[in-house]
Structure formats: structure tokens, C-alpha cells
Coordinates of C-alpha atoms in Angstrom, one line a residue:
X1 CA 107.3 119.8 98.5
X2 CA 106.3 122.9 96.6
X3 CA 109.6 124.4 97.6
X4 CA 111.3 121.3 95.8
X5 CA 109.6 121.0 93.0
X6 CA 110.3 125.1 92.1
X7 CA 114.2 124.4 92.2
X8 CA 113.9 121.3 90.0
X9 CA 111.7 122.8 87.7
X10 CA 114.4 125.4 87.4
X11 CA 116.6 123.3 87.1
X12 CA 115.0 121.1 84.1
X13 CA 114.8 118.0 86.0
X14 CA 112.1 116.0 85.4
X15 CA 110.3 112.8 86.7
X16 CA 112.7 110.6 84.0
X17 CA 115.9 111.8 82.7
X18 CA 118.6 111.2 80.0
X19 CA 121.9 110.1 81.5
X20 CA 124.3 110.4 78.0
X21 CA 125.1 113.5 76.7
X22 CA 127.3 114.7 73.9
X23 CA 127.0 118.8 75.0
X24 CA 123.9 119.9 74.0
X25 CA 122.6 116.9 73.0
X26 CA 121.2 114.4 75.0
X27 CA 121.6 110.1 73.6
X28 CA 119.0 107.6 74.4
X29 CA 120.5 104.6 76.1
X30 CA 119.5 101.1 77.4
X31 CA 121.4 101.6 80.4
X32 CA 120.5 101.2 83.6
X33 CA 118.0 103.2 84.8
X34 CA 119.2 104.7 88.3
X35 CA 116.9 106.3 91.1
X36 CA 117.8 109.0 93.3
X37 CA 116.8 109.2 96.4
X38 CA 117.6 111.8 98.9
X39 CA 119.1 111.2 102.0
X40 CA 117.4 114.4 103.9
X41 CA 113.9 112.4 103.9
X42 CA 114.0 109.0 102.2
X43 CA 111.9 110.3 99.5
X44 CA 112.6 109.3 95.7
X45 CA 113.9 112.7 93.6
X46 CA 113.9 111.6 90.0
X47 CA 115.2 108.5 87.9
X48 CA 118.1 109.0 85.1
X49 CA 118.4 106.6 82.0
X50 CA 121.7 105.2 82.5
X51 CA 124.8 104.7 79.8
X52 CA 125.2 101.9 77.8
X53 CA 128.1 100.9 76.0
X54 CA 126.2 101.7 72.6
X55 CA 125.9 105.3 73.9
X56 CA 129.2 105.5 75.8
X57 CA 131.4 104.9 72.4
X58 CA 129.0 108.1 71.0
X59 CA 130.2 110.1 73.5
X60 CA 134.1 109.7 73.4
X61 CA 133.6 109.5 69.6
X62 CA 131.5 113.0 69.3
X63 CA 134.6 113.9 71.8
X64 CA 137.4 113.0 69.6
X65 CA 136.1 114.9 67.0
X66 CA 135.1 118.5 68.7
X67 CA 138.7 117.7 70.4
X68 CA 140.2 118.8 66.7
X69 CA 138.3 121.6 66.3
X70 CA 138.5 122.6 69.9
X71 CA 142.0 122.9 70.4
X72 CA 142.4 125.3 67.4
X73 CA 140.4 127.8 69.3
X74 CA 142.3 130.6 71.0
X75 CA 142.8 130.3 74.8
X76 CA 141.0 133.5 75.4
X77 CA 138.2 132.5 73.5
X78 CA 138.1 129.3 75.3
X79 CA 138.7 131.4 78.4
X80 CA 135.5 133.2 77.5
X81 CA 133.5 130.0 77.3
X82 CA 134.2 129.4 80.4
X83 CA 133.6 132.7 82.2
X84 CA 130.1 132.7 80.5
X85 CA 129.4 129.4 82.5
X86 CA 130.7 131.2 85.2
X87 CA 127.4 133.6 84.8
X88 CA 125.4 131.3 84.5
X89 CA 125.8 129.0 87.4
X90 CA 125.7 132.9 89.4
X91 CA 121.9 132.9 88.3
X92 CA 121.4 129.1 88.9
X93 CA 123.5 129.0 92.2
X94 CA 120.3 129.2 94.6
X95 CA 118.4 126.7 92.9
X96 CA 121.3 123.9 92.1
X97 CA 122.5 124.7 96.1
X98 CA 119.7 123.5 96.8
X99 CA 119.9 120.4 95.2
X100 CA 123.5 119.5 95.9
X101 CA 122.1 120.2 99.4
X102 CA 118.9 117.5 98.6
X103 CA 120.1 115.4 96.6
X104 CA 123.4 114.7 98.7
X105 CA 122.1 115.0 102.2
X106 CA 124.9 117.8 103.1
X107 CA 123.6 121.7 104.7
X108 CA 121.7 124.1 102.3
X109 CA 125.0 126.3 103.2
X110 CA 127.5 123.7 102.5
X111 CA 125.9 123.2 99.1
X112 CA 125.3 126.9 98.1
X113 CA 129.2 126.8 98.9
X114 CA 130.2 124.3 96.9
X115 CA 128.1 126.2 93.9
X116 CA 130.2 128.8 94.6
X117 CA 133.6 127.1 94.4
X118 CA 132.5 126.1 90.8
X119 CA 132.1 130.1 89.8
X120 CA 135.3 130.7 91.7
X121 CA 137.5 128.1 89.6
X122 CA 135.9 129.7 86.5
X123 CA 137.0 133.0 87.5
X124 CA 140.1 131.3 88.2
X125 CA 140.4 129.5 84.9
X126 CA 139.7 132.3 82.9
X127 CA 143.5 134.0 84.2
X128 CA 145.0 130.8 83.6
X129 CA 143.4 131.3 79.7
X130 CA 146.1 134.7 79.0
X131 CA 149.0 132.9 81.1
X132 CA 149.3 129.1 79.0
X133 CA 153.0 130.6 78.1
X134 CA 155.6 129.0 76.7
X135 CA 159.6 129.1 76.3
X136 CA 162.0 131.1 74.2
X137 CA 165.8 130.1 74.6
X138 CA 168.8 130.1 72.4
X139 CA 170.2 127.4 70.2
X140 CA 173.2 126.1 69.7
X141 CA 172.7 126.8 66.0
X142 CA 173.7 130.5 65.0
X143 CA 171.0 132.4 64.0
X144 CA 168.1 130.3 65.5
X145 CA 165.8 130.3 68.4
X146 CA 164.1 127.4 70.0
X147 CA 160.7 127.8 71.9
X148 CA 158.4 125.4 73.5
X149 CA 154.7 125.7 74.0
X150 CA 151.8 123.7 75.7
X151 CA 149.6 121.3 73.5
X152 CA 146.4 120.1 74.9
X153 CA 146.1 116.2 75.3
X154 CA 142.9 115.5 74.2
X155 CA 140.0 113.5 75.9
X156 CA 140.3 114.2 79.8
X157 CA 137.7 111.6 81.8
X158 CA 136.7 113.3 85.1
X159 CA 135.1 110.4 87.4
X160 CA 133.6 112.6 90.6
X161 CA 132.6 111.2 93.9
X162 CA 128.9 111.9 95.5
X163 CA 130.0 114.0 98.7
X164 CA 131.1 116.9 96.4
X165 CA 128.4 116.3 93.2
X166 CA 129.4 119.5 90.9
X167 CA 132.7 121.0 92.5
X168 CA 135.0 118.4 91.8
X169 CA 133.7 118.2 88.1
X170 CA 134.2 122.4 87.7
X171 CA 137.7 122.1 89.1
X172 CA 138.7 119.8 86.3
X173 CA 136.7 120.5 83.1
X174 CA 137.5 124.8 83.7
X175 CA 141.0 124.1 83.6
X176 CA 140.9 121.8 81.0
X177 CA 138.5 123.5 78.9
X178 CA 140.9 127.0 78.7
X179 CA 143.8 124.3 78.0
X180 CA 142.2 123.2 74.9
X181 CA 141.2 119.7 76.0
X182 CA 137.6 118.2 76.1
X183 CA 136.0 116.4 79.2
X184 CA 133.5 113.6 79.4
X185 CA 132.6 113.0 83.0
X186 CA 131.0 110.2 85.1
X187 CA 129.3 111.1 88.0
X188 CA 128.8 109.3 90.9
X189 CA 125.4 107.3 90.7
X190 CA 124.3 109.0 94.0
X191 CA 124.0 112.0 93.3
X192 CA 123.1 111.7 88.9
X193 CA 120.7 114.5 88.9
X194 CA 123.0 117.0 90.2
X195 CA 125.0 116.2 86.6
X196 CA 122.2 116.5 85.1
X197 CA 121.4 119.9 86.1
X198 CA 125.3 120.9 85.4
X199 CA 124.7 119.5 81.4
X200 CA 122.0 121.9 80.9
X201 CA 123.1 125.1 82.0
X202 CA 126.5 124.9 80.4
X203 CA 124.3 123.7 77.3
X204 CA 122.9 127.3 77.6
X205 CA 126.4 128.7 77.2
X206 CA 127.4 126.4 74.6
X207 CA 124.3 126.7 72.1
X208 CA 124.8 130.8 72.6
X209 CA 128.9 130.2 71.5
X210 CA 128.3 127.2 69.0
X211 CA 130.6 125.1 71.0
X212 CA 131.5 122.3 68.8
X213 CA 129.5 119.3 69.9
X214 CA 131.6 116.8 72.4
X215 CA 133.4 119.3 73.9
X216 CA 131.4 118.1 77.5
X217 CA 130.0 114.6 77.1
X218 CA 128.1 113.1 80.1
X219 CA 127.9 109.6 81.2
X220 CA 125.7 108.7 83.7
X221 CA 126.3 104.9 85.5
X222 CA 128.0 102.8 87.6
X223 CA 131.2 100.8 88.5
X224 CA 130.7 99.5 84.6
X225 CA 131.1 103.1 83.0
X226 CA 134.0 103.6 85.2
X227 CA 135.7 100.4 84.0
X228 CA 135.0 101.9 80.2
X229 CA 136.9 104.8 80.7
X230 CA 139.6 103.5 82.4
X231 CA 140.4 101.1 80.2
X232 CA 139.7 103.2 76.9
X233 CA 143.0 104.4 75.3
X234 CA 141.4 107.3 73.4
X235 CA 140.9 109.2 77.2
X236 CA 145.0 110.0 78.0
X237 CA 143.8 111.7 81.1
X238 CA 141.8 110.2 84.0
X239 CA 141.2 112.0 86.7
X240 CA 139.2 110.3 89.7
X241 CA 138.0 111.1 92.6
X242 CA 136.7 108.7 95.4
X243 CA 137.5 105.7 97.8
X244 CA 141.3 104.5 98.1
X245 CA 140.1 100.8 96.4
X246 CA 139.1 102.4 93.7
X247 CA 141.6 104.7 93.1
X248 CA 144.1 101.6 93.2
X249 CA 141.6 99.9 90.3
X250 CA 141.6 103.0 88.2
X251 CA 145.3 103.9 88.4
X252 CA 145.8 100.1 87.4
X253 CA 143.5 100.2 84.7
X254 CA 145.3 103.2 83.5
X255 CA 148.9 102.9 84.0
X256 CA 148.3 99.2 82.3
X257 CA 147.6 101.1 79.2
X258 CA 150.5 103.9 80.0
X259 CA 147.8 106.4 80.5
X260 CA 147.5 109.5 83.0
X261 CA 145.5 109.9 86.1
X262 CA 145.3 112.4 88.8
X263 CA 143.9 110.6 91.9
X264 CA 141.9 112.2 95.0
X265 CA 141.3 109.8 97.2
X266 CA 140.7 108.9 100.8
X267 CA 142.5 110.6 103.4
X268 CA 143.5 109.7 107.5
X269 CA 143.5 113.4 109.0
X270 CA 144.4 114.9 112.4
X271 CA 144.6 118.0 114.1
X272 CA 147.0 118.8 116.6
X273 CA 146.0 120.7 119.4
X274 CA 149.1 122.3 120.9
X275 CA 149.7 123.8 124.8
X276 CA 149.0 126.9 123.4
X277 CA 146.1 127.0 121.2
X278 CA 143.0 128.9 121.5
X279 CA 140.7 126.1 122.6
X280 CA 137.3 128.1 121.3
X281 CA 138.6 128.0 118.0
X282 CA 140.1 124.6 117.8
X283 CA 137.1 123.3 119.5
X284 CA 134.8 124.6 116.8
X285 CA 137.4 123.7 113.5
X286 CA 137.5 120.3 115.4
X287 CA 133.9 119.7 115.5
X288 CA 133.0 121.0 111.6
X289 CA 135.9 119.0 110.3
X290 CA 134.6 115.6 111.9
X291 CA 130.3 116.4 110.9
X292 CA 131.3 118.9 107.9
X293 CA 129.3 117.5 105.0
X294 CA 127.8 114.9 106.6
X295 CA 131.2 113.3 107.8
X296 CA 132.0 112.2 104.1
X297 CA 134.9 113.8 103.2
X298 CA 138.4 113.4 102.1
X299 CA 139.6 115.2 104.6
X300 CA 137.3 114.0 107.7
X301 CA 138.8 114.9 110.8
X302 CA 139.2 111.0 112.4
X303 CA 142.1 112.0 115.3
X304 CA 142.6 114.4 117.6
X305 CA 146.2 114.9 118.9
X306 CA 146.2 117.1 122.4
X307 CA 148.9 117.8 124.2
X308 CA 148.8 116.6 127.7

């Protein structure tokens, strides 16, 4: 218990939590208020202060706003951002492992990892922050050029499942971030205080840069939150990850509206086990890919096909 409480102090998590957050700002809501409970023992964790709708139209407007300011930054600057919350989820990576692990019931190893696949898309983002190139190409007109370049869209929502807590979010908001574009994410309700954690040590990074406020608004709720940003033209971009029914309700939701989304959803997965494979190793990949993070995963191994 003493072990636990060290990494949530470090952490900033506390007995009650804010769930709405404009950066580094946190909103008081009348939301829901949401318990989390981890699936390693039973025991309760914490309790987060859900989003109300009140709080939910401060975020995306606070977003709209650093949006403009935002997207005038240079990409390397932006780049920089980024590789400083790169840093700073090195120092925190043992202590927010560690509740990724707790707070979604998958191996202290399998959460330290996924910490790690957040500083490896920084790393990765920041390259992508010198590369956003555009086109040069004649015209038709003497005497003139034409070129093209990339413009960022604008609000991009990132709804994340609770099997991978903080990766999936990192994957999208890094790359979004360099491109100019601001993210307000909704977490899955399972696993809120690994959000939680996320919103304060980029607030770190963000107070140290004056990041305009918006730039990473969190809202913290349920299937109602969801519905909010789906449906909200000022997000062009959703990007969703979870179960197949909802992925059919979000991409609905936004192609209704002529909106974007990228969809991750759930997958039917094999592996083939030819006449000639090396049985030791497909015995093990066979096994981690069917009880690899707890069995809940996209990519779950369900079949096996053997040859005879």
C-alpha cells in the first residue's frame, strides 16, 4: 500500500480529482463523479469529477482560441514542445508504469512499455516537425510558380480505449501537436486517473513554454462526452479508438456532419503456423498474443491455423 501511495503521490493524484482541463488549468464540473477501481485487487484508487456539458463547451472553446495562436508557431518550435514532454514522461515513466499497470490490471512490464511507446512517438514526432514539406511545380503561366503546403485542421478529439490508457492518446496528440493542431481528449472512464496523471506532467512542459491555454483540453466521462464530440462540428477530426459498435456510432455521428475520423477498432486475428515453423517460438508468440495485456487487445490472438 505504501508502494502505491509513493507513485500516486508522484504522480499528483489525489483521493478526489478534477476531470476537465483546459492545459494547465483544471474546470470544476457537475459531472459525474467516476471511481476507479483497480482490477489487480478490487480495491478503489481514486475518484475523478466528471465533465459536464457546462465544462465541456469551455474546453473546445479555450481550444478554438489557442488553435489560432497555435498554428502560427513554427513546426520546430512546436517540435520542441513536444520533445520536452518527451523528457518529462523519461523521469515519470516508473511511476505512471506503474499505474497504467494498477489502474488497468495489465503487467508492471507491459505498462512501463507502453510509457515508453509514448517517449518513442515523441522522438518520433519531433523528425516529422523539420519534414511537414510542401510542393513546388511549374505553372502554366510564364513566369510563375505554384506551391502547396500543409495547413493544420484545427480541433482534433482523441477518444482512447482503457486497455492502452496513455499510448493511444501520445500517438495522436504528438503528431498532431508538431502539425499545428490542438487535441482535447476523452479517456476511457476505466482507466480516468491515468489521464489525469498525463494532464499534469505535460502541464509541466507547457507552463515552462507558455503554451497558449487549450492547446490539450481534457474531458473526463462517459458514453455522454463521447456523443458531444462526435457530434460537435467545431472538432473536424475524431479519432477513436475502441469496440467495433462504437466505432460504427462515432463514424455515423461524424460522417453525418461531413467530419473526419480515424477509427481503431476491434480486430479477428490468427496466426498461421506453417510445416515449417520453429514451434518454440510460435508456441511462445502464440501464447503472449492470446494473455498479452490481459487478453484485451485489438489484436488478441483468437485462432490458431496449423498445418496438419
Amino acid at each position: 500500500m505504501k508502494m502505491m501511495n509513493a507513485f500516486l503521490k508522484d504522480l499528483g493524484i489525489l483521493a478526489s480529482n478534477p476531470g476537465v482541463s483546459t492545459g494547465q488549468n483544471w474546470i470544476k464540473s457537475k459531472g459525474e463523479s467516476i471511481t476507479s477501481y483497480s482490477p489487480v485487487d478490487g480495491l478503489e484508487i481514486a475518484k475523478v469529477n466528471g465533465a459536464d456539458k457546462s465544462a465541456y463547451d469551455a474546453v473546445v472553446t479555450k481550444a478554438q482560441q489557442a488553435f489560432e495562436e497555435w498554428r502560427t508557431w513554427p513546426a520546430p518550435k512546436r517540435g520542441e514542445i513536444v520533445r520536452q514532454v518527451g523528457e518529462e514522461l523519461r523521469r515519470q515513466k516508473d511511476a505512471l508504469g506503474k499505474l497504467v499497470s494498477y489502474e488497468m490490471g495489465k503487467s508492471l512490464q507491459e505498462g512501463l512499455g507502453e510509457v515508453q511507446e509514448m517517449i518513442d512517438i515523441c522522438d518520433f514526432a519531433v523528425g516529422l516537425s523539420r519534414q511537414l514539406h510542401g510542393l513546388t511545380m511549374h505553372s502554366e503561366r510564364p513566369g510563375h510558380r505554384m506551391y502547396e503546403q500543409y495547413h493544420p485542421l484545427g480541433i482534433v478529439g482523441v477518444i482512447s480505449a482503457f486497455n492502452f490508457p496513455v499510448a493511444v492518446w501520445s500517438w495522436n496528440s504528438m503528431l498532431a501537436w508538431v502539425c499545428g493542431d490542438v487535441c482535447i481528449w476523452k479517456p476511457s472512464e476505466k482507466t480516468p486517473l491515468c489521464a489525469v496523471a498525463c494532464q499534469k506532467i505535460i502541464q509541466k512542459v507547457f507552463k515552462k513554454n507558455n503554451v497558449p491555454e487549450g492547446v490539450s483540453g481534457l474531458v473526463i466521462g462517459g458514453r455522454d462526452t463521447g456523443e458531444w464530440m462526435s457530434n460537435d462540428v467545431r472538432i473536424p477530426l475524431i479519432s477513436a479508438t475502441g469496440s467495433t459498435r462504437m466505432g460504427k456510432a462515432v463514424g455515423a455521428a461524424v460522417g453525418q456532419r461531413l467530419g473526419r475520423s480515424l477509427l481503431e477498432l476491434g480486430g479477428n486475428n490468427a496466426i498461421i503456423i506453417s510445416q515449417d515453423a520453429d514451434l518454440a517460438i510460435a508456441m511462445v508468440a502464440a501464447t503472449f498474443g492470446a494473455v498479452g495485456t490481459a487478453g484485451q487487445r485489438c489484436t488478441t490472438t483468437r485462432r490458431l491455423i496449423i498445418h496438419e
